[in-house]
PDB file of C-alpha atoms in Angstrom:
ATOM      1  CA  UNK A   1    -162.309 -97.302 -12.342  1.00  0.00           C
ATOM      2  CA  UNK A   2    -162.075 -94.361  -9.357  1.00  0.00           C
ATOM      3  CA  UNK A   3    -158.289 -94.796  -7.976  1.00  0.00           C
ATOM      4  CA  UNK A   4    -157.430 -93.033  -3.536  1.00  0.00           C
ATOM      5  CA  UNK A   5    -154.935 -91.109  -3.831  1.00  0.00           C
ATOM      6  CA  UNK A   6    -152.133 -92.272  -0.823  1.00  0.00           C
ATOM      7  CA  UNK A   7    -149.387 -89.936  -0.185  1.00  0.00           C
ATOM      8  CA  UNK A   8    -145.679 -91.089  -0.971  1.00  0.00           C
ATOM      9  CA  UNK A   9    -143.501 -90.599   2.293  1.00  0.00           C
ATOM     10  CA  UNK A  10    -140.618 -91.210  -0.062  1.00  0.00           C
ATOM     11  CA  UNK A  11    -140.444 -88.430  -1.373  1.00  0.00           C
ATOM     12  CA  UNK A  12    -138.881 -84.952   0.115  1.00  0.00           C
ATOM     13  CA  UNK A  13    -141.900 -83.647  -1.953  1.00  0.00           C
ATOM     14  CA  UNK A  14    -144.633 -83.106   0.507  1.00  0.00           C
ATOM     15  CA  UNK A  15    -147.529 -82.642  -1.925  1.00  0.00           C
ATOM     16  CA  UNK A  16    -146.355 -85.562  -3.958  1.00  0.00           C
ATOM     17  CA  UNK A  17    -149.579 -88.294  -4.395  1.00  0.00           C
ATOM     18  CA  UNK A  18    -149.453 -92.152  -6.095  1.00  0.00           C
ATOM     19  CA  UNK A  19    -152.377 -93.196  -7.577  1.00  0.00           C
ATOM     20  CA  UNK A  20    -153.745 -96.567  -5.629  1.00  0.00           C
ATOM     21  CA  UNK A  21    -154.933 -99.913  -6.799  1.00  0.00           C
ATOM     22  CA  UNK A  22    -158.650 -99.284  -8.098  1.00  0.00           C
ATOM     23  CA  UNK A  23    -162.199 -98.809  -7.116  1.00  0.00           C
ATOM     24  CA  UNK A  24    -165.814 -99.696  -8.746  1.00  0.00           C
ATOM     25  CA  UNK A  25    -167.714 -97.153  -6.555  1.00  0.00           C
ATOM     26  CA  UNK A  26    -166.968 -93.719  -5.484  1.00  0.00           C
ATOM     27  CA  UNK A  27    -169.259 -94.142  -1.824  1.00  0.00           C
ATOM     28  CA  UNK A  28    -166.526 -97.128  -1.246  1.00  0.00           C
ATOM     29  CA  UNK A  29    -163.633 -94.316  -1.536  1.00  0.00           C
ATOM     30  CA  UNK A  30    -164.820 -91.009  -0.725  1.00  0.00           C
ATOM     31  CA  UNK A  31    -165.404 -92.942   3.225  1.00  0.00           C
ATOM     32  CA  UNK A  32    -161.383 -94.287   2.851  1.00  0.00           C
ATOM     33  CA  UNK A  33    -159.473 -91.960   1.208  1.00  0.00           C
ATOM     34  CA  UNK A  34    -159.679 -87.790   0.717  1.00  0.00           C
ATOM     35  CA  UNK A  35    -158.513 -87.701  -2.077  1.00  0.00           C
ATOM     36  CA  UNK A  36    -158.814 -89.118  -5.402  1.00  0.00           C
ATOM     37  CA  UNK A  37    -158.791 -90.113  -9.543  1.00  0.00           C
ATOM     38  CA  UNK A  38    -161.662 -90.265 -11.598  1.00  0.00           C
ATOM     39  CA  UNK A  39    -161.202 -91.626 -14.595  1.00  0.00           C
ATOM     40  CA  UNK A  40    -162.569 -88.946 -17.997  1.00  0.00           C
ATOM     41  CA  UNK A  41    -162.552 -89.824 -21.437  1.00  0.00           C
ATOM     42  CA  UNK A  42    -162.746 -87.575 -24.468  1.00  0.00           C
ATOM     43  CA  UNK A  43    -161.721 -87.904 -28.105  1.00  0.00           C
ATOM     44  CA  UNK A  44    -158.769 -85.849 -29.482  1.00  0.00           C
ATOM     45  CA  UNK A  45    -158.265 -83.959 -32.349  1.00  0.00           C
ATOM     46  CA  UNK A  46    -157.591 -87.486 -34.491  1.00  0.00           C
ATOM     47  CA  UNK A  47    -160.602 -88.774 -33.378  1.00  0.00           C
ATOM     48  CA  UNK A  48    -159.224 -91.353 -31.221  1.00  0.00           C
ATOM     49  CA  UNK A  49    -159.884 -91.834 -26.691  1.00  0.00           C
ATOM     50  CA  UNK A  50    -158.228 -90.833 -24.426  1.00  0.00           C
ATOM     51  CA  UNK A  51    -158.123 -91.422 -21.180  1.00  0.00           C
ATOM     52  CA  UNK A  52    -158.110 -88.830 -18.725  1.00  0.00           C
ATOM     53  CA  UNK A  53    -157.659 -88.415 -14.621  1.00  0.00           C
ATOM     54  CA  UNK A  54    -159.823 -86.016 -12.175  1.00  0.00           C
ATOM     55  CA  UNK A  55    -158.675 -84.788  -9.270  1.00  0.00           C
ATOM     56  CA  UNK A  56    -161.768 -84.729  -6.422  1.00  0.00           C
ATOM     57  CA  UNK A  57    -161.434 -84.175  -3.169  1.00  0.00           C
ATOM     58  CA  UNK A  58    -163.590 -84.758  -0.308  1.00  0.00           C
ATOM     59  CA  UNK A  59    -163.571 -81.277   1.784  1.00  0.00           C
ATOM     60  CA  UNK A  60    -164.242 -78.066  -0.689  1.00  0.00           C
ATOM     61  CA  UNK A  61    -160.569 -76.546  -2.337  1.00  0.00           C
ATOM     62  CA  UNK A  62    -159.946 -73.178  -3.591  1.00  0.00           C
ATOM     63  CA  UNK A  63    -158.215 -73.570  -6.643  1.00  0.00           C
ATOM     64  CA  UNK A  64    -154.532 -72.485  -4.916  1.00  0.00           C
ATOM     65  CA  UNK A  65    -154.931 -75.588  -2.560  1.00  0.00           C
ATOM     66  CA  UNK A  66    -156.327 -77.656  -5.740  1.00  0.00           C
ATOM     67  CA  UNK A  67    -153.097 -76.850  -7.630  1.00  0.00           C
ATOM     68  CA  UNK A  68    -151.031 -77.888  -4.874  1.00  0.00           C
ATOM     69  CA  UNK A  69    -150.529 -81.683  -5.939  1.00  0.00           C
ATOM     70  CA  UNK A  70    -147.947 -83.058  -7.605  1.00  0.00           C
ATOM     71  CA  UNK A  71    -149.632 -87.186  -8.966  1.00  0.00           C
ATOM     72  CA  UNK A  72    -148.217 -90.148 -10.461  1.00  0.00           C
ATOM     73  CA  UNK A  73    -149.967 -91.635 -13.172  1.00  0.00           C
ATOM     74  CA  UNK A  74    -151.915 -94.824 -11.939  1.00  0.00           C
ATOM     75  CA  UNK A  75    -151.178 -96.800 -15.179  1.00  0.00           C
ATOM     76  CA  UNK A  76    -147.783 -96.224 -15.675  1.00  0.00           C
ATOM     77  CA  UNK A  77    -146.244 -94.301 -12.337  1.00  0.00           C
ATOM     78  CA  UNK A  78    -145.396 -90.869 -14.094  1.00  0.00           C
ATOM     79  CA  UNK A  79    -145.330 -87.773 -13.038  1.00  0.00           C
ATOM     80  CA  UNK A  80    -149.219 -86.336 -14.572  1.00  0.00           C
ATOM     81  CA  UNK A  81    -149.435 -83.324 -15.860  1.00  0.00           C
ATOM     82  CA  UNK A  82    -152.627 -81.165 -15.269  1.00  0.00           C
ATOM     83  CA  UNK A  83    -154.353 -80.088 -18.967  1.00  0.00           C
ATOM     84  CA  UNK A  84    -157.960 -78.488 -17.652  1.00  0.00           C
ATOM     85  CA  UNK A  85    -159.253 -76.149 -14.363  1.00  0.00           C
ATOM     86  CA  UNK A  86    -160.897 -76.864 -11.579  1.00  0.00           C
ATOM     87  CA  UNK A  87    -164.422 -77.668 -11.825  1.00  0.00           C
ATOM     88  CA  UNK A  88    -166.646 -76.944  -8.651  1.00  0.00           C
ATOM     89  CA  UNK A  89    -165.226 -77.113  -4.592  1.00  0.00           C
ATOM     90  CA  UNK A  90    -164.416 -80.526  -5.231  1.00  0.00           C
ATOM     91  CA  UNK A  91    -164.229 -81.422  -8.893  1.00  0.00           C
ATOM     92  CA  UNK A  92    -160.332 -80.099  -9.125  1.00  0.00           C
ATOM     93  CA  UNK A  93    -158.204 -80.448 -12.306  1.00  0.00           C
ATOM     94  CA  UNK A  94    -158.689 -82.562 -14.865  1.00  0.00           C
ATOM     95  CA  UNK A  95    -154.572 -84.520 -15.730  1.00  0.00           C
ATOM     96  CA  UNK A  96    -152.742 -86.120 -18.675  1.00  0.00           C
ATOM     97  CA  UNK A  97    -150.110 -89.262 -18.464  1.00  0.00           C
ATOM     98  CA  UNK A  98    -148.038 -87.488 -21.384  1.00  0.00           C
ATOM     99  CA  UNK A  99    -146.472 -91.121 -21.121  1.00  0.00           C
ATOM    100  CA  UNK A 100    -149.719 -92.976 -21.786  1.00  0.00           C
ATOM    101  CA  UNK A 101    -151.297 -90.091 -23.743  1.00  0.00           C
ATOM    102  CA  UNK A 102    -147.944 -89.802 -26.241  1.00  0.00           C
ATOM    103  CA  UNK A 103    -148.401 -93.272 -27.234  1.00  0.00           C
ATOM    104  CA  UNK A 104    -152.106 -93.467 -27.564  1.00  0.00           C
TER     105      UNK A 104
END
């Protein structure tokens, strides 16, 4: 699933984003939004499949630019924690939800 990121105007944090309703195609979300999350799955140490989110940007980002965002989880609304680094100028950090993945 692909989640567009929408700026949270109710927060004093100008870099806080909420995940919108999921899309099925990346082309659709890229045409409408500058930032979005994509699901990524990996096995944890116990062999269980865990869901992560990869931050993606339409425009190129430096590492400093990529670290500036605070993102709320699309599933539960809690703040995501960055656990992996930027891959390319458009494939940014890998994020995990401490609340959702704690229960898995």
